[in-house]
PDB file of C-alpha atoms in Angstrom:
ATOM      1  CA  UNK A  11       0.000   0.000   0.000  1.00  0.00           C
ATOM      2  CA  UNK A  12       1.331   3.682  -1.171  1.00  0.00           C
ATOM      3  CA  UNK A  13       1.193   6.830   0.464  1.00  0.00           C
ATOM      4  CA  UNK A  14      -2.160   8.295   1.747  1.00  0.00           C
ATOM      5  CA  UNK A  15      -3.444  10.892  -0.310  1.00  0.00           C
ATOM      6  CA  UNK A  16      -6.760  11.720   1.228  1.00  0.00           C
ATOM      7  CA  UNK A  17      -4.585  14.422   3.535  1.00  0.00           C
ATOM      8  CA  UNK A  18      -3.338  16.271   0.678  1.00  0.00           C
ATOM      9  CA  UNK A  19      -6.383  15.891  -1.669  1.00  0.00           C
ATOM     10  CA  UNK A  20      -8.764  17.324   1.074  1.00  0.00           C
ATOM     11  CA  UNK A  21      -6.245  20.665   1.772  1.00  0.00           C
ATOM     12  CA  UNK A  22      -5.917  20.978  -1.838  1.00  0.00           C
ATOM     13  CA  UNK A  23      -9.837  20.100  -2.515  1.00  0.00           C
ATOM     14  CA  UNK A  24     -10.842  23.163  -0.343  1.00  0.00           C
ATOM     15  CA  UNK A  25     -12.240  25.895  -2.561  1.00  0.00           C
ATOM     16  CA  UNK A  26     -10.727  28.799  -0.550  1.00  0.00           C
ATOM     17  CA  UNK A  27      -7.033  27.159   0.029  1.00  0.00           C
ATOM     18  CA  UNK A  28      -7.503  26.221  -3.831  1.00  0.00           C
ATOM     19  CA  UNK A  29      -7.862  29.892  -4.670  1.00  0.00           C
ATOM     20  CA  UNK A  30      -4.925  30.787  -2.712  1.00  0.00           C
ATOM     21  CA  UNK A  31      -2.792  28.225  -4.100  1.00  0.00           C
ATOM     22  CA  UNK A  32      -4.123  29.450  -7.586  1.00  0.00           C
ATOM     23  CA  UNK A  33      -2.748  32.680  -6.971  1.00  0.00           C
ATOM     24  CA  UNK A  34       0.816  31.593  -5.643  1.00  0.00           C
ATOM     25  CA  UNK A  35       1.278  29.776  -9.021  1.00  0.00           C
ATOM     26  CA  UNK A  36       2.246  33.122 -10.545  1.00  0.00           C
ATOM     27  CA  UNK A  37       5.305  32.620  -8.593  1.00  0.00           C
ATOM     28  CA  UNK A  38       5.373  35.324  -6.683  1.00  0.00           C
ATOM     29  CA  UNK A  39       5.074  35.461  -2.322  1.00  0.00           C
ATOM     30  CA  UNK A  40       2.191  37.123  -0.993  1.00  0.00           C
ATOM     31  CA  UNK A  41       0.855  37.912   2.339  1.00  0.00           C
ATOM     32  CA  UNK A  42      -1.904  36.525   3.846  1.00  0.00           C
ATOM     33  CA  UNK A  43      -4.148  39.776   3.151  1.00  0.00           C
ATOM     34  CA  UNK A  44      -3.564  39.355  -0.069  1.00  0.00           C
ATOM     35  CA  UNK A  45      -4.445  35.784  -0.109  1.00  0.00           C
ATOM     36  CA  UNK A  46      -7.580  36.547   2.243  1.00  0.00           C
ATOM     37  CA  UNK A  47      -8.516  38.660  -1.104  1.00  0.00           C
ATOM     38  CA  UNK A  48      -7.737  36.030  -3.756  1.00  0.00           C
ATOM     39  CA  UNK A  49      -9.552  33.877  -1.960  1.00  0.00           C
ATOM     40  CA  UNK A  50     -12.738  35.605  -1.207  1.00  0.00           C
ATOM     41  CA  UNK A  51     -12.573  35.335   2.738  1.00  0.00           C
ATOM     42  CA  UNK A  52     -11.502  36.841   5.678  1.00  0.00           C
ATOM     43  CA  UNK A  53      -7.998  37.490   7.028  1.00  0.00           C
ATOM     44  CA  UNK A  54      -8.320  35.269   9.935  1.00  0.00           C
ATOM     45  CA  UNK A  55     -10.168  32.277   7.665  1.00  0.00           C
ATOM     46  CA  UNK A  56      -7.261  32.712   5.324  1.00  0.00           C
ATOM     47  CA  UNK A  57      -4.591  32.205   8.308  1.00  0.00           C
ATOM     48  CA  UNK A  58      -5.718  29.078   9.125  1.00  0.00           C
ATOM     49  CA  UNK A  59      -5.745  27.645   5.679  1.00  0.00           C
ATOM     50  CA  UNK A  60      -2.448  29.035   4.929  1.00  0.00           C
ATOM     51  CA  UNK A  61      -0.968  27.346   8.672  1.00  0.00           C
ATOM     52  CA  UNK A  62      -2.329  23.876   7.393  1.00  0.00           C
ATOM     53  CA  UNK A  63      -0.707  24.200   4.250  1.00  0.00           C
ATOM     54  CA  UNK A  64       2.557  25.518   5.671  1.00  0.00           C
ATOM     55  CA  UNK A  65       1.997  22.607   8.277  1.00  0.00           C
ATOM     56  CA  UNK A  66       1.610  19.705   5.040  1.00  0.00           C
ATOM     57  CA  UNK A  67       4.758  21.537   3.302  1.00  0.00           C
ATOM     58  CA  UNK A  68       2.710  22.517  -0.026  1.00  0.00           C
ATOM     59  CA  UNK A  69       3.592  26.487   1.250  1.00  0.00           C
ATOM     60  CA  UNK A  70       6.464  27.829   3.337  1.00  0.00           C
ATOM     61  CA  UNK A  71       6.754  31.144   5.106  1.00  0.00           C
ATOM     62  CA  UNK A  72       9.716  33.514   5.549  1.00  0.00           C
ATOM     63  CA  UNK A  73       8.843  37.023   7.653  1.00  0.00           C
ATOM     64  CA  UNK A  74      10.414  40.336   6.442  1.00  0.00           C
ATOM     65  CA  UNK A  75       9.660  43.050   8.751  1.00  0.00           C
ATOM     66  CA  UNK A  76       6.127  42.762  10.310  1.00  0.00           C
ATOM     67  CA  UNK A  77       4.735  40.972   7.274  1.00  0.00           C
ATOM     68  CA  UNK A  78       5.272  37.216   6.674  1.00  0.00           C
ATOM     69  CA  UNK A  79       5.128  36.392   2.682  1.00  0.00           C
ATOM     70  CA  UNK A  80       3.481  32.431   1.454  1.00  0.00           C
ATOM     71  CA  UNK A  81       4.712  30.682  -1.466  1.00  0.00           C
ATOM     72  CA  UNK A  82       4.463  27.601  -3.102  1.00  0.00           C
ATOM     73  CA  UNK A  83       7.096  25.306  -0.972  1.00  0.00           C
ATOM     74  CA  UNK A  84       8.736  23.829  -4.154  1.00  0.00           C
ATOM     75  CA  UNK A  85       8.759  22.952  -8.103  1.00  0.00           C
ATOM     76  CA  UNK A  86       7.560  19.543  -7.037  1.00  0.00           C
ATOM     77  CA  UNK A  87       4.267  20.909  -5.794  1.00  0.00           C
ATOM     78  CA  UNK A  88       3.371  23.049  -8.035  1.00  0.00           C
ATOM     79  CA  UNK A  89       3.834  20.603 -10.646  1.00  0.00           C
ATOM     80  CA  UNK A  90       1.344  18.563  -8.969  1.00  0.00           C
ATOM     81  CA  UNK A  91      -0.995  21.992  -8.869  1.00  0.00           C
ATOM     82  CA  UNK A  92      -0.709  22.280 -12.951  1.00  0.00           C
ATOM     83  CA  UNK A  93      -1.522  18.884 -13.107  1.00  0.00           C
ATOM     84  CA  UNK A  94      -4.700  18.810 -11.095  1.00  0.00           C
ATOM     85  CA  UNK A  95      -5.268  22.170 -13.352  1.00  0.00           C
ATOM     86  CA  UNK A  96      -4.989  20.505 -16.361  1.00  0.00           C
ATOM     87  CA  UNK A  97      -7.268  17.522 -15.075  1.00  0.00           C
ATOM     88  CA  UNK A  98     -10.167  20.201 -13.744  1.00  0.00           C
ATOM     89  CA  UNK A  99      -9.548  21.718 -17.201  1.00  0.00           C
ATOM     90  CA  UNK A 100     -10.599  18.646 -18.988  1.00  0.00           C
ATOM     91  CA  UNK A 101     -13.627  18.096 -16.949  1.00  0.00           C
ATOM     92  CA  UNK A 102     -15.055  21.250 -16.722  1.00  0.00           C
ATOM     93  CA  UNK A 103     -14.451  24.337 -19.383  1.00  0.00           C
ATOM     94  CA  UNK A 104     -12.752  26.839 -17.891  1.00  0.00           C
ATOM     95  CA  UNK A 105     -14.437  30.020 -16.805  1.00  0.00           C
ATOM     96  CA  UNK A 106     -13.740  32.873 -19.530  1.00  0.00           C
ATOM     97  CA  UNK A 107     -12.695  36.499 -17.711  1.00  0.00           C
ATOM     98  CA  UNK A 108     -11.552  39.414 -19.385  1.00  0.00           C
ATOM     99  CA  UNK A 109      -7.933  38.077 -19.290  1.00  0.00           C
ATOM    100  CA  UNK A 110      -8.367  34.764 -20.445  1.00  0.00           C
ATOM    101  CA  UNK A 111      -7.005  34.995 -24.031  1.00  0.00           C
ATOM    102  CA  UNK A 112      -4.321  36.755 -22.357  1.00  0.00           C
ATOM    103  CA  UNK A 113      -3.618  34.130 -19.587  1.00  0.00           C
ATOM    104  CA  UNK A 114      -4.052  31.311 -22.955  1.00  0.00           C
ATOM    105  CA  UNK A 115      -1.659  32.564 -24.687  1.00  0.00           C
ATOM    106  CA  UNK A 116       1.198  33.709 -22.162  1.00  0.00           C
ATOM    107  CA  UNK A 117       1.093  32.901 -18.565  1.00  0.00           C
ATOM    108  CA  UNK A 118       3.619  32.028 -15.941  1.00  0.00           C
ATOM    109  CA  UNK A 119       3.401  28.317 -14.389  1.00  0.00           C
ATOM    110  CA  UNK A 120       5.407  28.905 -10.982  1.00  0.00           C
ATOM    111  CA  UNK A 121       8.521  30.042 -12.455  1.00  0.00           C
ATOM    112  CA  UNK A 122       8.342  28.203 -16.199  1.00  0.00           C
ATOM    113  CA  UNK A 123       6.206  29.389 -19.360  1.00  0.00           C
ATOM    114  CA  UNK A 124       3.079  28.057 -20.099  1.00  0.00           C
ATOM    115  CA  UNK A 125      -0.182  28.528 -22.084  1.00  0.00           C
ATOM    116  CA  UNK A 126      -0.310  28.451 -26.297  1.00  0.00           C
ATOM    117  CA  UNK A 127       3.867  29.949 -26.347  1.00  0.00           C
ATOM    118  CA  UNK A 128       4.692  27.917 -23.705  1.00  0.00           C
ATOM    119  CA  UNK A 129       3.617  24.771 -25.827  1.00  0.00           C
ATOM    120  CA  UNK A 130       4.746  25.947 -28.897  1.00  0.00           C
ATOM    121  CA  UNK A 131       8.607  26.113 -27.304  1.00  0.00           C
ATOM    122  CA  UNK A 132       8.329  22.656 -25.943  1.00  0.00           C
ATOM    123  CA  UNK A 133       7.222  21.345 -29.361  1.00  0.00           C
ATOM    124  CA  UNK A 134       9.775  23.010 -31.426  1.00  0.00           C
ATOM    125  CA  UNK A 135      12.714  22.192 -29.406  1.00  0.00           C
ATOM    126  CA  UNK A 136      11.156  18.745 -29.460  1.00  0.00           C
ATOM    127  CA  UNK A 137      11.251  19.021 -33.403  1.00  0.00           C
ATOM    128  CA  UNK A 138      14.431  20.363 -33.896  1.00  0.00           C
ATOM    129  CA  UNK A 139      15.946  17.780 -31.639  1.00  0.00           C
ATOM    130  CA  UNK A 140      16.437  19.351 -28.914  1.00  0.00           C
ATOM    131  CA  UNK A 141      15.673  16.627 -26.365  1.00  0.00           C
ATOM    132  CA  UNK A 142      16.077  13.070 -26.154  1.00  0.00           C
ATOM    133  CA  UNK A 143      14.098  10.260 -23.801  1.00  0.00           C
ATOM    134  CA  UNK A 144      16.188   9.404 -20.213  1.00  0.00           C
ATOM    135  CA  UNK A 145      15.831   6.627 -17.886  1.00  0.00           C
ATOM    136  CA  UNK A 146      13.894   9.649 -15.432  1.00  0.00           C
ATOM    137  CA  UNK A 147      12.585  11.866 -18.647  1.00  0.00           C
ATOM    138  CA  UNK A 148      13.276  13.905 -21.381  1.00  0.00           C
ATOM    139  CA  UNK A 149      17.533  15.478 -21.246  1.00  0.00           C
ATOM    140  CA  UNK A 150      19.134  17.823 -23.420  1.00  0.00           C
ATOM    141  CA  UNK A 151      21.038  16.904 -26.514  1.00  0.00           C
ATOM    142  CA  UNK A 152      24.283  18.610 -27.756  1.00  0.00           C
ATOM    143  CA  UNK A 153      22.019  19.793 -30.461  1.00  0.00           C
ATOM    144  CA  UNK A 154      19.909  21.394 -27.562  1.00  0.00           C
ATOM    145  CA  UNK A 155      23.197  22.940 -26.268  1.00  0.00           C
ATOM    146  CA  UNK A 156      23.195  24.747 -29.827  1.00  0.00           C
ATOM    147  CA  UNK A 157      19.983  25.863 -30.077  1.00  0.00           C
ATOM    148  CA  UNK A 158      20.330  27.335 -25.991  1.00  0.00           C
ATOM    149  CA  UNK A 159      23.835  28.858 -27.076  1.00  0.00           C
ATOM    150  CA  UNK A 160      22.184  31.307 -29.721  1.00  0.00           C
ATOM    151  CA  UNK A 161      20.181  32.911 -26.823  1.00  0.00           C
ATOM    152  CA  UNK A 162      23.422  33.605 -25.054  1.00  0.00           C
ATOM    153  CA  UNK A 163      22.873  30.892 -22.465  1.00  0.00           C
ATOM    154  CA  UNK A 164      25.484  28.680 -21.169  1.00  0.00           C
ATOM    155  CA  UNK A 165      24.373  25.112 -22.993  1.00  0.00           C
ATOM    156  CA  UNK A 166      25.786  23.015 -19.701  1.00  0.00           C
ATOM    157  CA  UNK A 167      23.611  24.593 -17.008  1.00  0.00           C
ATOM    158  CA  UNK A 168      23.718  22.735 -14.225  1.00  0.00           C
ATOM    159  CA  UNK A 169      20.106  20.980 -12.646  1.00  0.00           C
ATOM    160  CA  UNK A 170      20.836  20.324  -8.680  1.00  0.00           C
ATOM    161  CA  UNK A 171      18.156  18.173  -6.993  1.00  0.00           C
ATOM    162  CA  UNK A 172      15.557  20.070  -9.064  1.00  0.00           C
ATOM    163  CA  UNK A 173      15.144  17.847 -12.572  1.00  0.00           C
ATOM    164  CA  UNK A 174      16.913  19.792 -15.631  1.00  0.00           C
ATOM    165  CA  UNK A 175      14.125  18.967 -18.394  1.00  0.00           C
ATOM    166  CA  UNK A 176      10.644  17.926 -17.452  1.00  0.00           C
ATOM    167  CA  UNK A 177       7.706  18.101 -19.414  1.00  0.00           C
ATOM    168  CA  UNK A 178       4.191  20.047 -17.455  1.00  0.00           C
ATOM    169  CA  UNK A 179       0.813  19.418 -18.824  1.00  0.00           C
ATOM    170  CA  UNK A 180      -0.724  22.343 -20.256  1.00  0.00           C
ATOM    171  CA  UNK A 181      -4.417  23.330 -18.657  1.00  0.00           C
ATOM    172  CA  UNK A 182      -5.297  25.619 -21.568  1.00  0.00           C
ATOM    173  CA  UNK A 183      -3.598  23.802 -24.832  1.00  0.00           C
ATOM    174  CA  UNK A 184      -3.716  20.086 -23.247  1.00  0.00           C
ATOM    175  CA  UNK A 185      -0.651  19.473 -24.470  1.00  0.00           C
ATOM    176  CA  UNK A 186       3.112  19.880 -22.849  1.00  0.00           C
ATOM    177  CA  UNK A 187       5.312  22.792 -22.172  1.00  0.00           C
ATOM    178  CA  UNK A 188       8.428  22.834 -20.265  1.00  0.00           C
ATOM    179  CA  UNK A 189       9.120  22.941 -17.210  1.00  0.00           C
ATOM    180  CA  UNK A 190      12.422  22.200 -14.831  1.00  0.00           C
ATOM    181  CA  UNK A 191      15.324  24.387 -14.360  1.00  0.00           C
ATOM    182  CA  UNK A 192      15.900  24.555 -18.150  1.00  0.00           C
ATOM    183  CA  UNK A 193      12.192  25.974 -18.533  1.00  0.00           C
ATOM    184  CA  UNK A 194      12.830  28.450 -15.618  1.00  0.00           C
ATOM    185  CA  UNK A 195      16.239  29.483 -17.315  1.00  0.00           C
ATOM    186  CA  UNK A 196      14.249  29.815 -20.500  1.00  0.00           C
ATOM    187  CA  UNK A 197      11.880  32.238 -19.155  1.00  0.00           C
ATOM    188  CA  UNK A 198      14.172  34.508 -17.447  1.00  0.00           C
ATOM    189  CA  UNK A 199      16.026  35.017 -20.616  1.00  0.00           C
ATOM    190  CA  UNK A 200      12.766  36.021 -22.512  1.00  0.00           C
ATOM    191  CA  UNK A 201      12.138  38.680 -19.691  1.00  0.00           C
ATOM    192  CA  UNK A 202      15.853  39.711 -20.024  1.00  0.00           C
ATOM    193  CA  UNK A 203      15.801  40.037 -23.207  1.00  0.00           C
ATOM    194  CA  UNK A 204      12.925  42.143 -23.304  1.00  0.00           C
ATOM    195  CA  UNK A 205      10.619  39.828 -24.981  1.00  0.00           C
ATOM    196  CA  UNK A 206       8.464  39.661 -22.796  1.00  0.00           C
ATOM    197  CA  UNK A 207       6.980  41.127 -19.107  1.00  0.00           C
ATOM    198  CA  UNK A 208       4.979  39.946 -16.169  1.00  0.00           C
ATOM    199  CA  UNK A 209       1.793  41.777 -15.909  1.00  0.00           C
ATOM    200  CA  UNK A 210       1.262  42.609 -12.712  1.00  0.00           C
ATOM    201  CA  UNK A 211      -1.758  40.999 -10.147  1.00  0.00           C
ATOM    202  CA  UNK A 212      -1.671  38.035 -12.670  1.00  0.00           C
ATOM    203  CA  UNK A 213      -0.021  35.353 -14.268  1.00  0.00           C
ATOM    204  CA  UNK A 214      -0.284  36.564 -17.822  1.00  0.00           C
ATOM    205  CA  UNK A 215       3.566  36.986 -19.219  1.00  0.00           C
ATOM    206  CA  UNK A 216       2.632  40.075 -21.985  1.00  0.00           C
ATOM    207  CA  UNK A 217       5.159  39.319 -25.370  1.00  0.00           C
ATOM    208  CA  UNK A 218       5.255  42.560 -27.141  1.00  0.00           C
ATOM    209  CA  UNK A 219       4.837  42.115 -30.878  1.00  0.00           C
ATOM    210  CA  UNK A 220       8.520  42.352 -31.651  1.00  0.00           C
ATOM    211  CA  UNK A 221       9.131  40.043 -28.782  1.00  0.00           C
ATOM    212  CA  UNK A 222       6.850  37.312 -29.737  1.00  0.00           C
ATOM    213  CA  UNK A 223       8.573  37.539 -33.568  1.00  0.00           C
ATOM    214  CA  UNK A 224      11.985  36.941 -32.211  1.00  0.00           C
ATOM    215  CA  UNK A 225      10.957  33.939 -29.606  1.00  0.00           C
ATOM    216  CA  UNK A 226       9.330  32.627 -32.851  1.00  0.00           C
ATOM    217  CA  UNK A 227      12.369  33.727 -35.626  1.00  0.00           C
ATOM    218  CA  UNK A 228      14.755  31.325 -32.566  1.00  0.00           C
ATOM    219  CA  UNK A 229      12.472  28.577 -32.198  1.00  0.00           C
ATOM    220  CA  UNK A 230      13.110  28.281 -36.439  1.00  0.00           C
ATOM    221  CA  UNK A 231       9.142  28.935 -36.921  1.00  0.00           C
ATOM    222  CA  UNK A 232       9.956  30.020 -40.899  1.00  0.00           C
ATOM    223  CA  UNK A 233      11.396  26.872 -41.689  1.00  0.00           C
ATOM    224  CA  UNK A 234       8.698  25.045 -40.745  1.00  0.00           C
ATOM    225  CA  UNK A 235       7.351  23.027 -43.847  1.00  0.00           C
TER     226      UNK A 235
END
């Protein structure tokens, strides 16, 4: 018999610590006033939510000053967030704001790119050869190293504990994007570059026109047949 779920499933399941959770996948920390307002409930509701999920490990805390600032504990959770995403996605349509075409086609996924550009660099790379299947998952090939080293980026990056390549089910497009430290390194480049920007209070990441031609022009979009 595996692990117990039913622990994690119910914190997760609950519609207020779901919102707040929701909100921390844009990668940033918040405080608990601001989760209170993501969530729809009161400061002292939102405390105890947040001190279960601090006490399960799917948040941690650090205090600065008089404020303490929640964020998702690790990549591994919010991996498992996207997923469950992806899954609610397929069940139910997804409601449709004033930002959603926004948030489908550019949106941050705790600190990788996701939504229709965040697919279409996972598929390229994948088509140009970028990647090759490992004994734990997809890894980089040399002519991955290449394609990295025209962006400026040093093609032997190194991965830690945290997986280098990983593929991350797409809620929006159903299909993969990247994730890992190689789709974190990937996005900070775009925002260094100037390709892109976080808009703020959201998850969308904005590509300016120009920005969205050269991430397109790299990822050899005209020589598609």
């Amino acid at each position: 018999m595996g692990p117990n779920i039913t622990t994690i499933a119910a914190l997760v399941g609950d519609n207020a610590r779901g919102q707040a959770l929701s909100a921390l996948m844009a990668g940033r920390a918040l405080t608990a006033t601001e989760l209170a307002d993501a969530a729809g409930v009161t400061r002292q509701t939102i405390s105890t939510h947040l001190g279960q999920l601090v006490e399960a490990g799917l948040l941690a805390v650090e205090k600065q000053g008089r404020h303490r600032y929640f964020r998702i504990a690790d990549a591994e959770v919010a991996h498992m967030l996207e997923t469950l995403m992806g899954a609610a996605a397929l069940k139910r349509p997804v409601h449709v704001g004033p930002r959603e075409p926004a948030l489908r086609k550019a949106r941050v996924c705790y600190d990788h790119l996701a939504g229709e550009l965040g697919v279409l660099v996972y598929e390229r790379l994948a088509q140009r050869g970028a990647f090759a299947l490992g004994p734990e998952g997809i890894v980089l090939t040399p002519q991955g190293r290449d394609v990295l080293a025209q962006l400026g980026l040093d093609p032997v990056l190194p991965a830690g504990r945290r997986p280098f390549c990983r593929t991350c089910l797409d809620w929006s497009e159903r299909r993969h994007h990247l994730a890992g430290v190689l789709g974190a390194t990937l996005l900070d480049r775009f925002e260094q570059l100037g390709w892109a920007k976080r808009v703020p209070e959201s998850r969308v990441m904005a590509f300016s026109e120009a920005g969205e031609a050269k991430l397109r022009e790299w990822l050899g979009e005209g020589d598609r047949p």
